[in-house]
Tab-separated table of C-alpha atoms and ligand atoms in Angstrom:
chain	number	residue	atom	x	y	z
A	1	MET	CA	34.456	12.448	-28.949
A	2	ASP	CA	36.177	9.526	-30.026
A	3	SER	CA	33.946	6.604	-30.316
A	4	GLY	CA	35.612	6.716	-34.403
A	5	TYR	CA	33.721	8.752	-36.064
A	6	HIS	CA	32.192	11.980	-36.455
A	7	LEU	CA	30.311	14.128	-38.816
A	8	MET	CA	32.179	17.160	-40.792
A	9	GLU	CA	29.391	20.787	-41.540
A	10	LEU	CA	30.927	22.715	-43.868
A	11	PRO	CA	30.006	26.029	-45.473
A	12	THR	CA	28.886	25.087	-49.333
A	13	LYS	CA	30.090	28.597	-50.961
A	14	VAL	CA	32.175	31.822	-49.750
A	15	LEU	CA	32.171	34.888	-51.610
A	16	ILE	CA	34.438	37.991	-51.240
A	17	GLY	CA	36.274	40.683	-52.866
A	18	GLU	CA	34.932	44.061	-52.955
A	19	GLY	CA	31.765	45.437	-53.599
A	20	VAL	CA	29.560	41.810	-53.670
A	21	ILE	CA	27.179	42.449	-52.065
A	22	SER	CA	25.432	43.763	-55.331
A	23	LYS	CA	25.191	40.233	-56.345
A	24	LEU	CA	23.984	38.604	-53.252
A	25	GLY	CA	20.866	37.688	-55.695
A	26	GLU	CA	22.096	35.676	-58.153
A	27	PHE	CA	24.701	33.995	-54.927
A	28	THR	CA	21.373	33.287	-52.993
A	29	ARG	CA	19.573	32.532	-56.108
A	30	GLU	CA	18.595	28.246	-55.730
A	31	SER	CA	17.186	28.796	-52.260
A	32	SER	CA	15.251	32.142	-53.292
A	33	ALA	CA	14.069	31.239	-56.718
A	34	GLY	CA	10.431	32.130	-56.765
A	35	ARG	CA	10.542	32.171	-52.842
A	36	ARG	CA	10.762	35.132	-50.200
A	37	VAL	CA	14.100	35.922	-48.594
A	38	VAL	CA	14.013	36.187	-44.323
A	39	VAL	CA	16.884	39.110	-44.069
A	40	ALA	CA	17.723	38.983	-40.055
A	41	ALA	CA	19.330	42.379	-39.838
A	42	GLY	CA	20.686	44.238	-36.725
A	43	SER	CA	20.256	47.451	-35.433
A	44	ASN	CA	23.249	48.799	-37.348
A	45	VAL	CA	22.711	48.362	-40.058
A	46	THR	CA	23.419	51.639	-43.246
A	47	SER	CA	20.243	52.165	-44.942
A	48	LYS	CA	23.629	51.700	-47.703
A	49	VAL	CA	23.730	48.192	-46.903
A	50	ARG	CA	19.637	47.805	-46.743
A	51	GLU	CA	18.862	49.350	-50.452
A	52	ALA	CA	22.054	47.330	-51.159
A	53	VAL	CA	20.288	44.520	-50.595
A	54	ASP	CA	17.565	45.523	-51.464
A	55	LEU	CA	18.170	45.748	-55.288
A	56	ALA	CA	20.164	42.793	-55.262
A	57	LEU	CA	17.317	40.706	-54.356
A	58	ARG	CA	14.850	42.074	-56.977
A	59	LYS	CA	11.781	41.222	-55.183
A	60	THR	CA	11.236	42.864	-52.096
A	61	PRO	CA	12.800	40.543	-49.299
A	62	THR	CA	10.890	40.660	-45.263
A	63	TRP	CA	13.033	42.594	-43.165
A	64	VAL	CA	13.203	41.536	-39.083
A	65	GLU	CA	14.969	43.873	-36.829
A	66	VAL	CA	17.183	41.632	-34.885
A	67	VAL	CA	17.710	43.750	-31.268
A	68	ALA	CA	20.013	41.446	-29.224
A	69	ALA	CA	20.419	37.806	-29.617
A	70	ASP	CA	18.048	35.120	-27.563
A	71	THR	CA	15.116	33.040	-28.112
A	72	GLU	CA	12.089	35.493	-28.551
A	73	ASN	CA	14.355	37.333	-31.896
A	74	VAL	CA	15.457	33.510	-32.550
A	75	GLU	CA	11.543	33.686	-32.459
A	76	ARG	CA	10.420	36.126	-33.861
A	77	VAL	CA	12.371	35.996	-37.154
A	78	MET	CA	11.398	31.925	-37.834
A	79	ALA	CA	7.442	33.205	-37.416
A	80	GLU	CA	7.613	35.628	-40.184
A	81	ALA	CA	9.842	32.878	-41.945
A	82	ALA	CA	7.913	29.957	-42.592
A	83	GLY	CA	7.508	29.269	-45.619
A	84	ALA	CA	10.120	31.360	-46.909
A	85	GLY	CA	12.562	29.933	-49.749
A	86	CYS	CA	15.613	31.310	-47.751
A	87	ILE	CA	17.058	33.610	-44.099
A	88	VAL	CA	19.775	35.723	-44.931
A	89	GLY	CA	21.670	37.457	-41.355
A	90	VAL	CA	22.953	40.458	-42.370
A	91	GLY	CA	24.900	42.492	-39.539
A	92	GLY	CA	27.507	41.790	-36.730
A	93	GLY	CA	27.041	39.302	-34.452
A	94	LYS	CA	23.382	38.994	-32.818
A	95	SER	CA	21.822	38.937	-36.845
A	96	VAL	CA	24.356	36.470	-37.742
A	97	ASP	CA	23.613	34.116	-34.361
A	98	VAL	CA	19.752	34.389	-34.032
A	99	GLY	CA	18.918	34.268	-38.140
A	100	LYS	CA	21.395	30.551	-37.775
A	101	LEU	CA	19.500	29.428	-35.099
A	102	ALA	CA	15.895	30.077	-37.098
A	103	ALA	CA	17.313	28.632	-40.005
A	104	PHE	CA	19.038	25.936	-38.557
A	105	ARG	CA	15.089	25.117	-35.999
A	106	LEU	CA	12.889	25.261	-39.694
A	107	ASN	CA	15.109	23.728	-41.877
A	108	LEU	CA	16.085	26.120	-43.875
A	109	PRO	CA	19.501	26.781	-45.171
A	110	PHE	CA	21.179	29.962	-44.541
A	111	TYR	CA	24.060	32.833	-45.578
A	112	SER	CA	25.687	34.911	-44.057
A	113	VAL	CA	26.160	38.551	-44.478
A	114	PRO	CA	28.814	39.672	-42.243
A	115	THR	CA	29.016	43.885	-42.193
A	116	SER	CA	31.926	42.753	-40.014
A	117	ALA	CA	33.854	41.046	-39.143
A	118	SER	CA	34.384	40.594	-35.204
A	119	HIS	CA	34.235	37.630	-34.626
A	120	ASP	CA	34.088	33.218	-36.402
A	121	GLY	CA	30.772	32.901	-35.963
A	122	ILE	CA	30.539	34.409	-39.685
A	123	SER	CA	30.893	30.700	-40.614
A	124	SER	CA	30.382	28.215	-37.835
A	125	PRO	CA	27.671	25.502	-37.148
A	126	PHE	CA	27.574	28.195	-33.442
A	127	ALA	CA	25.068	30.717	-32.489
A	128	SER	CA	25.332	32.313	-29.073
A	129	LEU	CA	22.290	33.418	-27.730
A	130	LYS	CA	21.574	34.852	-24.466
A	131	GLY	CA	19.399	33.705	-21.645
A	132	LEU	CA	19.284	29.784	-21.996
A	133	ASP	CA	20.860	27.428	-19.064
A	134	ARG	CA	24.239	27.929	-20.352
A	135	PRO	CA	26.612	30.533	-21.584
A	136	TYR	CA	28.312	29.031	-24.443
A	137	SER	CA	28.053	28.532	-27.801
A	138	LEU	CA	24.539	25.401	-29.267
A	139	MET	CA	25.198	23.659	-32.507
A	140	ALA	CA	22.914	25.065	-35.538
A	141	LYS	CA	24.623	24.410	-38.699
A	142	PRO	CA	27.613	26.574	-40.760
A	143	PRO	CA	25.159	28.476	-43.509
A	144	VAL	CA	25.306	27.681	-46.628
A	145	GLY	CA	27.407	30.401	-47.891
A	146	ILE	CA	29.103	33.713	-46.264
A	147	LEU	CA	28.606	36.960	-49.076
A	148	ALA	CA	31.604	38.930	-47.552
A	149	ASP	CA	31.382	42.368	-49.173
A	150	ILE	CA	34.983	43.692	-47.978
A	151	ASP	CA	33.971	47.340	-48.720
A	152	VAL	CA	31.060	47.216	-46.541
A	153	ILE	CA	33.438	45.271	-43.136
A	154	ALA	CA	36.393	47.957	-44.243
A	155	SER	CA	34.373	50.434	-43.276
A	156	ALA	CA	32.880	49.239	-39.831
A	157	PRO	CA	33.892	50.834	-37.140
A	158	ARG	CA	38.080	49.791	-36.101
A	159	ARG	CA	36.851	48.337	-32.871
A	160	LEU	CA	35.106	45.521	-34.554
A	161	LEU	CA	37.677	45.051	-36.634
A	162	ALA	CA	40.339	44.352	-33.469
A	163	SER	CA	38.379	42.767	-31.978
A	164	GLY	CA	38.153	39.968	-35.039
A	165	CYS	CA	42.144	39.583	-34.037
A	166	GLY	CA	41.558	39.010	-31.051
A	167	ASP	CA	38.671	36.080	-31.537
A	168	LEU	CA	41.975	35.087	-34.348
A	169	VAL	CA	44.466	34.755	-31.088
A	170	SER	CA	42.790	32.816	-29.271
A	171	LYS	CA	42.959	29.593	-31.357
A	172	LEU	CA	46.119	29.057	-30.471
A	173	THR	CA	45.605	28.494	-26.418
A	174	ALA	CA	42.313	26.472	-27.759
A	175	VAL	CA	45.121	24.329	-29.607
A	176	LYS	CA	46.430	24.036	-26.317
A	177	ASP	CA	43.597	23.283	-24.401
A	178	TRP	CA	42.159	20.447	-26.470
A	179	GLN	CA	45.886	18.644	-27.721
A	180	LEU	CA	46.348	18.961	-23.403
A	181	ALA	CA	42.573	17.109	-22.997
A	182	HIS	CA	43.961	14.843	-25.824
A	183	ARG	CA	46.653	13.911	-24.112
A	184	VAL	CA	44.591	13.866	-19.971
A	185	SER	CA	41.958	12.199	-21.215
A	186	GLY	CA	42.476	10.690	-24.635
A	187	GLU	CA	39.462	13.277	-26.281
A	188	TYR	CA	39.999	13.135	-30.255
A	189	TYR	CA	42.148	15.773	-31.676
A	190	GLY	CA	42.760	16.480	-35.272
A	191	SER	CA	45.643	17.649	-36.541
A	192	TYR	CA	44.426	19.130	-39.461
A	193	SER	CA	41.882	21.440	-38.363
A	194	ALA	CA	44.025	22.561	-35.542
A	195	SER	CA	46.646	23.637	-38.310
A	196	LEU	CA	43.930	25.094	-39.672
A	197	ALA	CA	43.113	27.504	-36.739
A	198	LEU	CA	46.632	27.681	-35.900
A	199	MET	CA	47.113	29.317	-39.226
A	200	SER	CA	44.149	31.908	-38.517
A	201	ALA	CA	46.407	32.929	-35.371
A	202	ASP	CA	49.571	33.265	-37.082
A	203	LEU	CA	47.628	35.749	-39.607
A	204	VAL	CA	47.370	38.139	-36.282
A	205	LEU	CA	50.786	36.998	-33.990
A	206	ARG	CA	52.904	36.991	-37.193
A	207	ARG	CA	51.380	40.629	-39.063
A	208	SER	CA	49.533	42.588	-36.348
A	209	LYS	CA	51.915	45.956	-37.099
A	210	SER	CA	50.967	45.501	-41.379
A	211	LEU	CA	47.111	43.746	-39.962
A	212	GLY	CA	46.455	46.799	-37.352
A	213	ARG	CA	45.772	50.226	-41.174
A	214	PHE	CA	43.519	47.870	-41.200
A	215	GLY	CA	43.679	48.583	-45.146
A	216	LYS	CA	41.432	46.564	-47.404
A	217	GLY	CA	44.554	43.567	-47.624
A	218	SER	CA	44.154	43.048	-44.317
A	219	VAL	CA	41.017	43.327	-44.459
A	220	ARG	CA	40.064	40.158	-46.600
A	221	ASP	CA	42.630	38.700	-44.515
A	222	LEU	CA	41.282	38.833	-41.208
A	223	VAL	CA	37.650	37.287	-42.905
A	224	GLU	CA	39.830	34.765	-44.670
A	225	ALA	CA	41.875	33.847	-41.573
A	226	LEU	CA	37.705	34.456	-39.480
A	227	ILE	CA	36.080	31.979	-42.607
A	228	SER	CA	38.410	30.067	-42.064
A	229	ALA	CA	38.672	29.315	-38.283
A	230	GLY	CA	34.939	28.224	-38.760
A	231	VAL	CA	35.675	26.127	-41.232
A	232	ALA	CA	38.278	24.054	-38.443
A	233	ALA	CA	35.756	24.034	-35.742
A	234	GLY	CA	33.284	22.709	-39.251
A	235	ILE	CA	36.250	19.877	-39.739
A	236	ALA	CA	36.242	19.141	-35.993
A	237	GLY	CA	33.032	18.696	-34.967
A	238	SER	CA	32.989	20.682	-32.435
A	239	SER	CA	34.019	24.496	-31.587
A	240	ARG	CA	37.490	22.797	-29.761
A	241	PRO	CA	40.165	24.482	-32.432
A	242	CYS	CA	38.065	27.951	-31.872
A	243	SER	CA	37.157	28.292	-28.492
A	244	GLY	CA	39.126	27.174	-25.113
A	245	SER	CA	39.900	28.336	-21.636
A	246	GLU	CA	40.296	31.652	-23.233
A	247	HIS	CA	36.440	31.236	-24.213
A	248	LEU	CA	35.136	29.920	-20.741
A	249	PHE	CA	36.426	33.580	-19.343
A	250	SER	CA	34.635	35.571	-21.481
A	251	HIS	CA	31.688	33.653	-21.282
A	252	TYR	CA	32.304	34.172	-17.751
A	253	LEU	CA	32.623	37.252	-17.527
A	254	ASP	CA	29.310	38.118	-19.569
A	255	MET	CA	28.038	36.800	-17.225
A	256	VAL	CA	29.738	38.848	-14.158
A	257	ALA	CA	30.084	41.690	-16.436
A	258	PRO	CA	27.771	41.777	-18.801
A	259	GLU	CA	27.552	44.085	-22.184
A	260	ARG	CA	31.517	44.851	-20.911
A	261	GLY	CA	33.380	44.647	-23.607
A	262	LEU	CA	33.294	42.764	-27.725
A	263	HIS	CA	33.423	38.959	-27.749
A	264	GLY	CA	36.960	39.007	-29.017
A	265	GLU	CA	37.734	41.811	-27.016
A	266	LYS	CA	37.266	39.268	-23.642
A	267	CYS	CA	38.670	36.084	-25.324
A	268	GLY	CA	42.090	38.499	-26.573
A	269	ILE	CA	42.835	39.678	-23.193
A	270	GLY	CA	41.893	35.563	-21.630
A	271	THR	CA	44.391	34.059	-24.335
A	272	ILE	CA	47.138	36.052	-22.830
A	273	MET	CA	46.217	34.516	-19.881
A	274	MET	CA	46.122	30.911	-20.281
A	275	ALA	CA	49.169	31.786	-22.580
A	276	LYS	CA	50.994	32.179	-19.314
A	277	LEU	CA	49.962	28.940	-17.440
A	278	HIS	CA	50.322	27.069	-20.936
A	279	GLY	CA	53.948	28.249	-21.130
A	280	VAL	CA	53.558	29.788	-24.214
A	281	ASP	CA	54.750	33.873	-25.146
A	282	TRP	CA	52.419	35.471	-23.463
A	283	ARG	CA	54.055	39.053	-24.317
A	284	LYS	CA	54.562	38.273	-27.498
A	285	VAL	CA	49.823	37.548	-27.938
A	286	ARG	CA	49.757	40.808	-25.343
A	287	ALA	CA	51.771	43.200	-28.118
A	288	SER	CA	49.829	41.318	-31.001
A	289	LEU	CA	46.880	42.439	-29.334
A	290	LYS	CA	47.871	45.591	-28.713
A	291	ASN	CA	49.833	46.611	-32.094
A	292	VAL	CA	45.814	45.545	-33.871
A	293	GLY	CA	43.985	47.967	-30.951
A	294	ALA	CA	42.753	45.157	-29.165
A	295	PRO	CA	42.075	45.824	-25.205
A	296	VAL	CA	45.574	44.487	-23.033
A	297	GLU	CA	44.131	45.143	-19.928
A	298	ALA	CA	40.132	45.015	-18.168
A	299	SER	CA	39.754	48.534	-17.058
A	300	GLU	CA	40.171	49.088	-21.388
A	301	ILE	CA	36.541	47.585	-21.947
A	302	ASP	CA	35.360	48.763	-18.611
A	303	VAL	CA	35.891	45.439	-16.547
A	304	ARG	CA	36.698	45.035	-12.953
A	305	ASP	CA	40.356	43.519	-11.215
A	306	SER	CA	37.224	41.743	-9.024
A	307	GLN	CA	35.480	40.430	-12.689
A	308	VAL	CA	38.953	39.336	-14.223
A	309	VAL	CA	39.568	37.183	-11.163
A	310	GLU	CA	35.949	36.257	-9.635
A	311	SER	CA	35.931	34.821	-13.670
A	312	LEU	CA	39.308	33.237	-13.366
A	313	VAL	CA	38.169	30.967	-10.800
A	314	LYS	CA	35.013	30.092	-11.924
A	315	ALA	CA	35.340	30.007	-15.075
A	316	SER	CA	35.661	26.311	-16.014
A	317	SER	CA	32.868	25.941	-14.057
A	318	ILE	CA	30.842	27.313	-16.522
A	319	ARG	CA	31.879	24.013	-18.906
A	320	PRO	CA	33.257	21.094	-16.830
A	321	ASP	CA	33.285	18.373	-20.123
A	322	ARG	CA	35.588	20.934	-21.521
A	323	TYR	CA	38.634	19.551	-20.682
A	324	THR	CA	41.481	23.238	-20.666
A	325	ILE	CA	44.241	23.925	-18.540
A	326	LEU	CA	41.546	25.528	-16.244
A	327	SER	CA	41.014	21.905	-15.426
A	328	THR	CA	44.883	20.603	-14.603
A	329	ILE	CA	46.071	23.649	-12.958
A	330	ARG	CA	42.968	25.965	-10.171
A	331	LEU	CA	43.374	28.249	-10.328
A	332	THR	CA	42.966	30.511	-6.501
A	333	ARG	CA	42.205	34.034	-5.460
A	334	LYS	CA	45.628	35.029	-5.437
A	335	SER	CA	46.922	33.167	-7.605
A	336	ALA	CA	44.596	34.630	-10.301
A	337	ARG	CA	44.634	38.314	-9.182
A	338	GLU	CA	49.234	37.013	-9.234
A	339	LEU	CA	48.150	35.348	-13.316
A	340	ALA	CA	46.326	39.190	-13.860
A	341	GLU	CA	48.883	40.965	-12.705
A	342	SER	CA	52.552	38.909	-13.794
A	343	THR	CA	50.325	39.522	-17.928
A	344	GLY	CA	49.668	43.421	-17.303
A	345	VAL	CA	45.257	42.639	-17.453
A	346	ILE	CA	44.703	43.797	-13.994
Z	1	ZN	ZN1	35.330	33.628	-30.331
């Protein structure tokens, strides 16, 4: 994007704190007054959260269960949401992605109510969907509002919170890739949005020990950092500050080793290796991920060595327009294996 201008789309409001789920009715009132609310919910949303949402919205909303982040689920939500006032996505990744895209296509306001903090999609303008012609995220619109109840998010499994730390740390190499692309091809580079994304990575790199205990204060910092990373993408007008070679690696793993590991876990592992290629302190990345309890070895997420090697070699092919360190350093099977071995990933 070097045409001299770009569009920034940002969330309008964020409500964050303990117990704020009870304020969901007020929070969505401008879109829901006198109109139906459709809730796209993940299948693992607890009955306690469901009751809290019903109570907060007073008029019982239409619940649509999201079982996968794919076109079929987006269409199901769209069918229910025709004529509604807004869509609320309640859950982890899938329901937020599906709700966001359904709302975008229907031109309805979308509210994000994350029940875990496992990736930055809770605030970003992007949605990841399976079964498309490309394995990376689609541009939609950011949520109008994000309601993050720290009580709910802090009670999510630790693995999800650690995965969120993996997605945060990945901003380190994403920004390095962006700077590289700017130098090599003159692609637009926004230093403000880059700094904002790096602040999110820094939270993990500098405070991994205390963060990894996942007390409520830490969970709140983690959620704010994830929201802020999504906002950085909104300011950049692209996913550049949040997604580089480590995300390409993760997306490729999605294809060769489906259903293995969470998005943030794979991105974290990718960041260790891409950091080494960029000549930055990959040991610190690895140690930070370990401190928060995120995986640093492929075997921890049941991925085979050969799948790591293949993903390293082919990652850049899934998105040739995105210049990253993998465009500069063309890894062979041999050099990819060496990279993965020398960083302890395999
Ligand atoms: Zn991500």
